[in-house]
Short mmCIF file of C-alpha atoms in Angstrom, two decimals:
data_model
loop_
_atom_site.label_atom_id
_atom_site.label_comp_id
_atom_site.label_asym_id
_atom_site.label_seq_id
_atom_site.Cartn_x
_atom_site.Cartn_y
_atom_site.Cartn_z
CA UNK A 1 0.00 0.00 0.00
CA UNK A 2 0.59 4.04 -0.81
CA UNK A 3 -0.78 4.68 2.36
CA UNK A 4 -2.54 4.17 5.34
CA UNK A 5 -5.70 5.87 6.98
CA UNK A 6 -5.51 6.08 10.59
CA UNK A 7 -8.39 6.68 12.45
CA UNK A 8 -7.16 8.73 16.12
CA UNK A 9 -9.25 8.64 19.09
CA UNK A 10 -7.54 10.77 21.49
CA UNK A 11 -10.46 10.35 24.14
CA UNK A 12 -9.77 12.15 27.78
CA UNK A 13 -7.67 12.94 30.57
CA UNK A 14 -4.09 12.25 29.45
CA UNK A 15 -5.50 10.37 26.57
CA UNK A 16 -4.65 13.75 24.20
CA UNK A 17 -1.32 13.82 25.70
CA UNK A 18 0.24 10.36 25.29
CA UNK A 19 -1.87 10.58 21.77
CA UNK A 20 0.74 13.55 20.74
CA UNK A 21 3.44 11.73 21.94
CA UNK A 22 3.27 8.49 19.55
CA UNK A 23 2.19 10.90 16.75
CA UNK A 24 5.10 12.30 17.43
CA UNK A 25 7.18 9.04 16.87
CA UNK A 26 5.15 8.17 13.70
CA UNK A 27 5.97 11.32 12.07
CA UNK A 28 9.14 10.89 12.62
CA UNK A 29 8.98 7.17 11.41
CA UNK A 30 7.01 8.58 8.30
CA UNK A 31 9.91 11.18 7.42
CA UNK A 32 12.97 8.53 7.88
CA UNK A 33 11.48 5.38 6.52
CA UNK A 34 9.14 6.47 3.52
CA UNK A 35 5.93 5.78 5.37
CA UNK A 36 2.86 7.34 4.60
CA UNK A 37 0.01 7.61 7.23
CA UNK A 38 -3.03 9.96 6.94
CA UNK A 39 -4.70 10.72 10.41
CA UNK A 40 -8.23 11.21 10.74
CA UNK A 41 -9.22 12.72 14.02
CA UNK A 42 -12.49 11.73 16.18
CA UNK A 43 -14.00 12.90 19.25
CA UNK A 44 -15.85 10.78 21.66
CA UNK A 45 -14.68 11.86 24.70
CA UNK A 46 -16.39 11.39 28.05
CA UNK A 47 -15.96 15.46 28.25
CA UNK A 48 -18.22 15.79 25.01
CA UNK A 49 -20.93 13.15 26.52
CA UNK A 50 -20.75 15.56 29.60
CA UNK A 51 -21.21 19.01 27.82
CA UNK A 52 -23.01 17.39 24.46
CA UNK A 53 -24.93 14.56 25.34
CA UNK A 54 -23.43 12.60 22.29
CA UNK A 55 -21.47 9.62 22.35
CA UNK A 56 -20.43 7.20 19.58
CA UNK A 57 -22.82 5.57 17.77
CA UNK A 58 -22.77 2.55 15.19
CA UNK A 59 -22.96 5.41 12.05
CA UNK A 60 -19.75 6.51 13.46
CA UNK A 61 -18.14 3.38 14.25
CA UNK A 62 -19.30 1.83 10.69
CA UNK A 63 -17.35 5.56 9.31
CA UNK A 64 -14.10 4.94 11.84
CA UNK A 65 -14.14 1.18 10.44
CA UNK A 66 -13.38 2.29 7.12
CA UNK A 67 -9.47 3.08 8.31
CA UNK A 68 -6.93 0.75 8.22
CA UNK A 69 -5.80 0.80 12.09
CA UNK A 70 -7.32 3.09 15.23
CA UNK A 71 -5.16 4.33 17.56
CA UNK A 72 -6.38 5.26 20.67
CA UNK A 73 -5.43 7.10 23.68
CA UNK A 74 -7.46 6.99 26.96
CA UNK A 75 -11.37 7.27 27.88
CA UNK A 76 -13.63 8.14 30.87
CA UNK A 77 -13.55 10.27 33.56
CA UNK A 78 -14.55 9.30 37.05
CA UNK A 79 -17.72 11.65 37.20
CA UNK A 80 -19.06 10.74 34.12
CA UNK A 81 -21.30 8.58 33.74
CA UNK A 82 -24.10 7.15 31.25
CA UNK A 83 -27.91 6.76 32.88
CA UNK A 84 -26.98 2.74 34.33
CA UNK A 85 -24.11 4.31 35.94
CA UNK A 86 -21.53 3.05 33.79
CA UNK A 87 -18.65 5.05 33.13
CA UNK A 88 -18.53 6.20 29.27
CA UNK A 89 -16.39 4.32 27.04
CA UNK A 90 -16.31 4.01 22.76
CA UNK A 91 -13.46 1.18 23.74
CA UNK A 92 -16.57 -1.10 24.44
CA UNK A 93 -19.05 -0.23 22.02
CA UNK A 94 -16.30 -0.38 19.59
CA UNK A 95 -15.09 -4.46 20.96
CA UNK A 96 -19.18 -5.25 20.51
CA UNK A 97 -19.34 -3.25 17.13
CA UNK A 98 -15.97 -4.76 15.52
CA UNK A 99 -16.43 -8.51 16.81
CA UNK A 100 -12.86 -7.39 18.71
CA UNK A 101 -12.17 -11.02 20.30
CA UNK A 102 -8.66 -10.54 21.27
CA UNK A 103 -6.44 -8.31 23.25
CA UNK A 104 -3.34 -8.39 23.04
CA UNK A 105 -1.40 -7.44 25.73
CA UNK A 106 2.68 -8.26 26.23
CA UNK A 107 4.59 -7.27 29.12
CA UNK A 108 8.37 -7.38 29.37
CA UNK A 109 10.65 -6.60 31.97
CA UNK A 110 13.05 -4.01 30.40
CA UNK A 111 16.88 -3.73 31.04
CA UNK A 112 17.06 0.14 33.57
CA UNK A 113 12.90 -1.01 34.78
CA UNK A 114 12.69 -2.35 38.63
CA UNK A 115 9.91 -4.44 39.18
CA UNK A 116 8.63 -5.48 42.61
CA UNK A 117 9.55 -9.11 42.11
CA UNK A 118 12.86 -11.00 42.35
CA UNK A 119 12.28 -12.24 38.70
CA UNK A 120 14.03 -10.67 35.78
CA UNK A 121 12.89 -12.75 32.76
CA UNK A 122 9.44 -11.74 32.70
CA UNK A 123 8.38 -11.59 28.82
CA UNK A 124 4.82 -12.90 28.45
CA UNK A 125 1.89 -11.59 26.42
CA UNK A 126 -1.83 -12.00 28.16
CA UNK A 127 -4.35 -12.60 25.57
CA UNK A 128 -7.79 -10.68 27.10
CA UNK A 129 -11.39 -12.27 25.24
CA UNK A 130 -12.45 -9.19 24.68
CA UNK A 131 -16.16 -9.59 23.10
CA UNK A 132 -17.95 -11.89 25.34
CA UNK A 133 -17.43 -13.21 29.31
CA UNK A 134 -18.43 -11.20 31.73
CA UNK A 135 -19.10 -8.16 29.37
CA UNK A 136 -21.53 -10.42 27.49
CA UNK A 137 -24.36 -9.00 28.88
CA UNK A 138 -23.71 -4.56 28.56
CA UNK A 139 -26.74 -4.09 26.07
CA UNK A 140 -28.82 -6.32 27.84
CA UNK A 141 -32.16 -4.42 29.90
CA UNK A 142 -32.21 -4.21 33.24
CA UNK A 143 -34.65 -2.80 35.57
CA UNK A 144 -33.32 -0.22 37.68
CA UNK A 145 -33.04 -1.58 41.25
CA UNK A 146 -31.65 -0.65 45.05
CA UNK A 147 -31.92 -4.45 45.90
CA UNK A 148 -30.25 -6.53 43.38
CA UNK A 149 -28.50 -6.66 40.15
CA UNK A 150 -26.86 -9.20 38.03
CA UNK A 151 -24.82 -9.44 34.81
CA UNK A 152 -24.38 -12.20 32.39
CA UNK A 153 -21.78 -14.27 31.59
CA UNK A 154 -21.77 -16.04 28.22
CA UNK A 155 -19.03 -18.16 26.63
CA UNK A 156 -19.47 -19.94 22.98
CA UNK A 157 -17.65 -22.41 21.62
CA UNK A 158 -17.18 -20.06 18.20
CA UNK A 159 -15.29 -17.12 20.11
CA UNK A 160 -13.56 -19.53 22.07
CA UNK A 161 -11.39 -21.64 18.99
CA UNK A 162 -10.78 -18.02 17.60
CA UNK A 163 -9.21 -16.99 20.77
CA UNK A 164 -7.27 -20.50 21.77
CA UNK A 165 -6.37 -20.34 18.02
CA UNK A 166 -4.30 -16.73 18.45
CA UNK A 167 -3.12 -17.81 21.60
CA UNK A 168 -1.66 -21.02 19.73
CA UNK A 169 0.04 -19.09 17.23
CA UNK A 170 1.15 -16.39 19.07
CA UNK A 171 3.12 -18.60 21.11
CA UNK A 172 4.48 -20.46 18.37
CA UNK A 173 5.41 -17.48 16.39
CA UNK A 174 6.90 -16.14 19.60
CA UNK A 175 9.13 -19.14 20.03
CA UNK A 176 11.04 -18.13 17.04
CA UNK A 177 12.72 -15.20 19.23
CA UNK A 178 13.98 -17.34 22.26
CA UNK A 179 10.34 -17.87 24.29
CA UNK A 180 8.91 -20.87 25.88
CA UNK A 181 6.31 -21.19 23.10
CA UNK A 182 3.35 -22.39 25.66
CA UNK A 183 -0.23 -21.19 26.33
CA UNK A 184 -1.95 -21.43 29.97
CA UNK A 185 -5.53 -20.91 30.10
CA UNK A 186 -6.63 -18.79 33.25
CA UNK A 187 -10.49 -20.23 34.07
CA UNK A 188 -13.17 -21.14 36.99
CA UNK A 189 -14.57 -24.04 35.64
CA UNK A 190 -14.90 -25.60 39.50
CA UNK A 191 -17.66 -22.87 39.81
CA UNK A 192 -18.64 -21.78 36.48
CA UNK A 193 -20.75 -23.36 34.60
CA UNK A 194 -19.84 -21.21 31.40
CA UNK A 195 -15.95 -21.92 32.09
CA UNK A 196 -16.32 -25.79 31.90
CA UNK A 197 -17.08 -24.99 28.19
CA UNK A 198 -14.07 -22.75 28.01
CA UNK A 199 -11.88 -25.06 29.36
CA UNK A 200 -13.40 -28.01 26.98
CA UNK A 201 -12.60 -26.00 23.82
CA UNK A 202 -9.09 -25.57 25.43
CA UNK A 203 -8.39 -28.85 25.24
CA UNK A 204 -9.25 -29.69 22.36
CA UNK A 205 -7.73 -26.91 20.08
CA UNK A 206 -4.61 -27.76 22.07
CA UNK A 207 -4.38 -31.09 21.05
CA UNK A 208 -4.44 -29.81 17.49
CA UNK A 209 -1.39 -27.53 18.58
CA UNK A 210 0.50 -30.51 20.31
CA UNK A 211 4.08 -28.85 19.28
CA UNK A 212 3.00 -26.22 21.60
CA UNK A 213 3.09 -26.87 25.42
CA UNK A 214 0.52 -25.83 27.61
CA UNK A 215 -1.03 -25.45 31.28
CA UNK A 216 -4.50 -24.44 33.12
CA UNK A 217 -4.90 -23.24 36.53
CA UNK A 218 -7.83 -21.69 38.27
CA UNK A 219 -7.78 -18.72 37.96
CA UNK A 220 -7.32 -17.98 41.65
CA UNK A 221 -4.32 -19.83 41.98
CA UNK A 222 -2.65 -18.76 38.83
CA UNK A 223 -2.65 -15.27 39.52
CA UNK A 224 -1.02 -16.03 42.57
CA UNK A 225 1.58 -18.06 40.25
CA UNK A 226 2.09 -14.47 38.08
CA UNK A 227 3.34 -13.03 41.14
CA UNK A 228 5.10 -15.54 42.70
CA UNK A 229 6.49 -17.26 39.83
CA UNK A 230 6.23 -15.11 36.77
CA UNK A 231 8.95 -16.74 34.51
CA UNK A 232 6.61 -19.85 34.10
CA UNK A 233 4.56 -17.86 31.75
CA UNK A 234 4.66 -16.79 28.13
CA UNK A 235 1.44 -16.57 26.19
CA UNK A 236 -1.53 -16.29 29.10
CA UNK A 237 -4.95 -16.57 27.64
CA UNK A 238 -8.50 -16.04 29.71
CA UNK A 239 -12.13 -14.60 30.08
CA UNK A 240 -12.99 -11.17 30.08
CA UNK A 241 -12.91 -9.61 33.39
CA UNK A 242 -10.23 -12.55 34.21
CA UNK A 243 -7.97 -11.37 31.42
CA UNK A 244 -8.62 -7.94 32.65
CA UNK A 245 -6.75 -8.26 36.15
CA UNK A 246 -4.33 -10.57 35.13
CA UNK A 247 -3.06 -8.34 32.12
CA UNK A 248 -2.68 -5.36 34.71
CA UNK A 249 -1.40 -7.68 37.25
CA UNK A 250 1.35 -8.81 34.70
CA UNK A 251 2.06 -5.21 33.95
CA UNK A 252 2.69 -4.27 37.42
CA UNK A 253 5.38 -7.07 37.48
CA UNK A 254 7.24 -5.20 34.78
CA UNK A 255 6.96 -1.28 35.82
CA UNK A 256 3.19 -0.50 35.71
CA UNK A 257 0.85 0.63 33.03
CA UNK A 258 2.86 3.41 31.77
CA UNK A 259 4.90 0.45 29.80
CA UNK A 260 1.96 -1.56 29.26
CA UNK A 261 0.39 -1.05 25.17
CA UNK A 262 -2.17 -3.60 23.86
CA UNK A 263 -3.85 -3.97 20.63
CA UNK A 264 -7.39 -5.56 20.41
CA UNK A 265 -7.99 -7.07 17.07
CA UNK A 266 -10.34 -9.30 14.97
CA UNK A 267 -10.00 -10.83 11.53
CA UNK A 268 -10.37 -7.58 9.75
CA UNK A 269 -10.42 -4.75 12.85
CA UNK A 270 -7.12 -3.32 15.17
CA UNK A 271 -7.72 -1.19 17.38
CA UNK A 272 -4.55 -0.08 19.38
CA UNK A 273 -4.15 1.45 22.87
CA UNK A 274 -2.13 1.82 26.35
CA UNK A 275 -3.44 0.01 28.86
CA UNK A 276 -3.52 2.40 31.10
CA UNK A 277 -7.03 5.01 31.85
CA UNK A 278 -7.02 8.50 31.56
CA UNK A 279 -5.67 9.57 34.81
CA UNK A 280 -7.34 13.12 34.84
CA UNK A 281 -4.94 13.56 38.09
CA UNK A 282 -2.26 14.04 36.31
CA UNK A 283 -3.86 15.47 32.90
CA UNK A 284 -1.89 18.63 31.53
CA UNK A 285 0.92 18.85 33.83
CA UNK A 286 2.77 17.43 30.71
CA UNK A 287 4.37 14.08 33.22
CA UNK A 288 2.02 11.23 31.75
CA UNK A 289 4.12 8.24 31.09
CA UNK A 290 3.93 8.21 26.74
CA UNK A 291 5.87 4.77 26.43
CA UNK A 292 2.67 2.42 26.58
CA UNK A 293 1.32 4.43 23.93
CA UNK A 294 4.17 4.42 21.82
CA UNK A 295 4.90 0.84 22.10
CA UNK A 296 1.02 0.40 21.00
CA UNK A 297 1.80 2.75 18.39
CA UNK A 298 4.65 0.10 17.27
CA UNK A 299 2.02 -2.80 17.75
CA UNK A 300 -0.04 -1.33 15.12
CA UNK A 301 2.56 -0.89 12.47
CA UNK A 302 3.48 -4.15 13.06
CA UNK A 303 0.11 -5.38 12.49
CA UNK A 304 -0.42 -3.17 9.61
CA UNK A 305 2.88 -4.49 8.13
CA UNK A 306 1.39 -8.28 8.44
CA UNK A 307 -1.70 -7.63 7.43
CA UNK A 308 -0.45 -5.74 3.76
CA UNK A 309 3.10 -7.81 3.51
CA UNK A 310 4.60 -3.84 3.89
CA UNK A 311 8.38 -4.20 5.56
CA UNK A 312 8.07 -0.45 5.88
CA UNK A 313 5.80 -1.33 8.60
CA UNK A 314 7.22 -4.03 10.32
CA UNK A 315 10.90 -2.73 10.28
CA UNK A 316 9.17 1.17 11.08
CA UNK A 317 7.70 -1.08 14.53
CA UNK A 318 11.19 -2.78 15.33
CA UNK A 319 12.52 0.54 15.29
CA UNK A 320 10.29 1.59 17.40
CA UNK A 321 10.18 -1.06 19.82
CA UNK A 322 14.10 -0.54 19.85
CA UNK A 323 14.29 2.72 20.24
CA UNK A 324 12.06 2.59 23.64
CA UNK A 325 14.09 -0.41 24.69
CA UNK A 326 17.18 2.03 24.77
CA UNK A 327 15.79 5.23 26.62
CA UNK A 328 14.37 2.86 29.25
CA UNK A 329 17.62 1.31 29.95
CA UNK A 330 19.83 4.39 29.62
CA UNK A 331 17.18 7.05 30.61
CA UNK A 332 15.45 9.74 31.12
CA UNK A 333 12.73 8.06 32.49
CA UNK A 334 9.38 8.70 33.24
CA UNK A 335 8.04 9.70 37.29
CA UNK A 336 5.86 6.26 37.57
CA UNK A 337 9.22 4.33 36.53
CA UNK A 338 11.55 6.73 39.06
CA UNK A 339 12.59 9.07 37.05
CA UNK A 340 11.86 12.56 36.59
CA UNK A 341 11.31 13.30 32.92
CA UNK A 342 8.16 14.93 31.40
CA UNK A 343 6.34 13.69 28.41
CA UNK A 344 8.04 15.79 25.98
CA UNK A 345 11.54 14.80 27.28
CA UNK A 346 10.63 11.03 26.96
CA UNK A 347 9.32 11.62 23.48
CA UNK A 348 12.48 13.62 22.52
CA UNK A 349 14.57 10.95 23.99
CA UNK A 350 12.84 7.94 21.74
CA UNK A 351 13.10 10.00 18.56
CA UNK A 352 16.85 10.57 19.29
CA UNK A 353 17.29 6.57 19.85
CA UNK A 354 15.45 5.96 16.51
CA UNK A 355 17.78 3.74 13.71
CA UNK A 356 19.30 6.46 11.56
CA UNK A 357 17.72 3.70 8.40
CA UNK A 358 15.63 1.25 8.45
CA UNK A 359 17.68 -2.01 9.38
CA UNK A 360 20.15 -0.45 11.45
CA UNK A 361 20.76 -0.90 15.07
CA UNK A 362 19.02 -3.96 17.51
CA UNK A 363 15.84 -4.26 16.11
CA UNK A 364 14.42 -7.08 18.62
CA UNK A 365 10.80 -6.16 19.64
CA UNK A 366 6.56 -7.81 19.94
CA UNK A 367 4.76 -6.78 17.05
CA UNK A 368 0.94 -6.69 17.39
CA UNK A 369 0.53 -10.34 17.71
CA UNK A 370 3.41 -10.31 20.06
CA UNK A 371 5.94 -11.78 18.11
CA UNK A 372 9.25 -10.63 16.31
CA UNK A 373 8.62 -9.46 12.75
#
């Protein structure tokens, strides 16, 4: 391809800032490697639902859709809130609207990061179902109540070989750089009825993957594992809300959500993002952590360079990837990882670290699917 439409979200809080901070990185990508990226710009912002009323509906999302990636920065703010008393976020309606299945979400100990564990070789990539679980049930009715409440938990067979099917592949296209190459599910089925189906399809899509190891634990007990024993895992793949804590509980092993990026995808649909909120504390004292978004920033070029066979793409990611690699371990660094560098310095500090060429320089990094180009 010529080109590539991307479709930018920016959203709320420090969503804007960490949003200026990748673009930042891309443009510079675009100018040194002969990439070519229009940006489209959208606003569904929490902050418009509170002084608008509007929020995203399927017109825009079938308009946004037409792009080639999303990238998106941060949504919601604390006080805002849709009449169930949800907080607002286009993240959602956009998983339901796309068929988004899969998140994507690697961690990785950098050399210069301290995380709060003894381990050092924590590399894994959490796999979040992102379209069904626990979040099954947003759209469904619900009578408005002081006594009781309930949501729905739904798990199909169809969603399920998608998902175990990624997870496979990631971690078989992630052995090629030095990984385990093995999948462990994270599920309940001792107490959920909708897990023992999970856990079923498990099973049997890994015995079609049998040159692929692989695990389960309850979900109880293998988050305690993450903390206590982190190295064991490489690809971890589970439920919604399960996939949820895990993939932030992973990401505090490695530094926190400030170096956390994720991509949720379908067949056809990316969407990229940090995994961090908006953190309207901290929103335009120019501080916010931009590495998470430019390492999700990377994850979509690397996706985008799959997806089209373009090694503008893929190499433009490794650069990336690299380039973050080298500020974390030499500095500055960001106030969440112990440093004291603003956004801007952080940004200025990745551009500097960028490969002169495309090619040049240790080009080691996880792509969208979490693998090595």
């Amino acid at each position: 391809m010529t080109h590539y439409e991307i479709a930018v979200i920016p959203g709320d809080g420090i969503g804007p800032e960490v949003v200026d901070a990748a673009l930042s990185v891309l443009r510079e990508c675009e100018t040194r490697y002969g990439l070519k990226l229009n940006y489209m710009f959208y606003d569904f912002s929490a902050d418009l639902y509170r002084r608008t009323g509007r929020k995203i509906t399927a017109a825009d999302m079938d308009e946004i859709g037409k792009a080639d990636a999303v990238l998106f920065g941060a949504m919601g703010l604390p006080d805002v809130r849709g009449p169930e008393g949800l907080e607002l976020g286009a993240q959602v309606e956009m998983r339901a609207h796309y068929g988004l299945f899969a998140s994507l979400r690697p961690v990785r100990l950098f050399p210069g990061v301290e995380g709060p564990v003894k381990a050092k070789d924590i590399d894994m990539l959490v796999i979040r179902e992102t379209s069904e679980g626990m979040f099954a049930g947003l759209a469904d009715e619900h009578e408005s109540s002081d006594e009781s409440a309930s949501d729905r938990m739904t798990i199909t067979r169809a969603t399920c070989e998608k998902l175990f099917d990624v997870a496979f592949s990631q971690a078989r296209a992630r052995r090629k750089r030095g990984t385990p190459g093995h999948v462990t599910l994270l599920h309940k089925s001792n107490a959920l009825r909708s897990n023992v189906l999970m856990e079923k399809v498990f099973d049997e899509v890994a015995a079609r993957n049998d040159d692929i190891g692989s695990a389960k634990f309850y979900i109880d007990a293998g988050s305690m594992y993450m903390v206590t024993d982190p190295e064991r895992y490489d690809v971890v793949v589970s439920e919604n809300i399960f996939g949820d804590i895990v993939s932030e509980i992973a990401a505090g092993l490695v530094g926190g959500l400030g170096v956390a990026p994720s991509a949720d995808l379908s067949l056809t649909h990316g969407v990229f993002q940090p995994s961090h909120g908006s953190a309207p504390d901290i929103a335009g004292k120019g501080i916010a952590n931009p590495t998470a978004m430019m390492l999700s920033a990377a994850m979509m070029l690397g996706w985008l360079g799959e997806r089209h066979g373009d090694d503008r793409c893929t190499r433009a990611a490794q650069s990336i990837h690299g380039a973050v690699e080298a500020t974390l371990a030499t500095g500055p660094r960001a106030r969440d990882l112990g440093g004291t560098a603003g956004t801007q310095n952080v940004v200025e500090a990745v551009v500097r670290a960028l490969p002169a060429e495309l090619g040049a320089g240790r080009l080691e990094h996880q792509t969208a699917a979490g693998t090595d180009a």
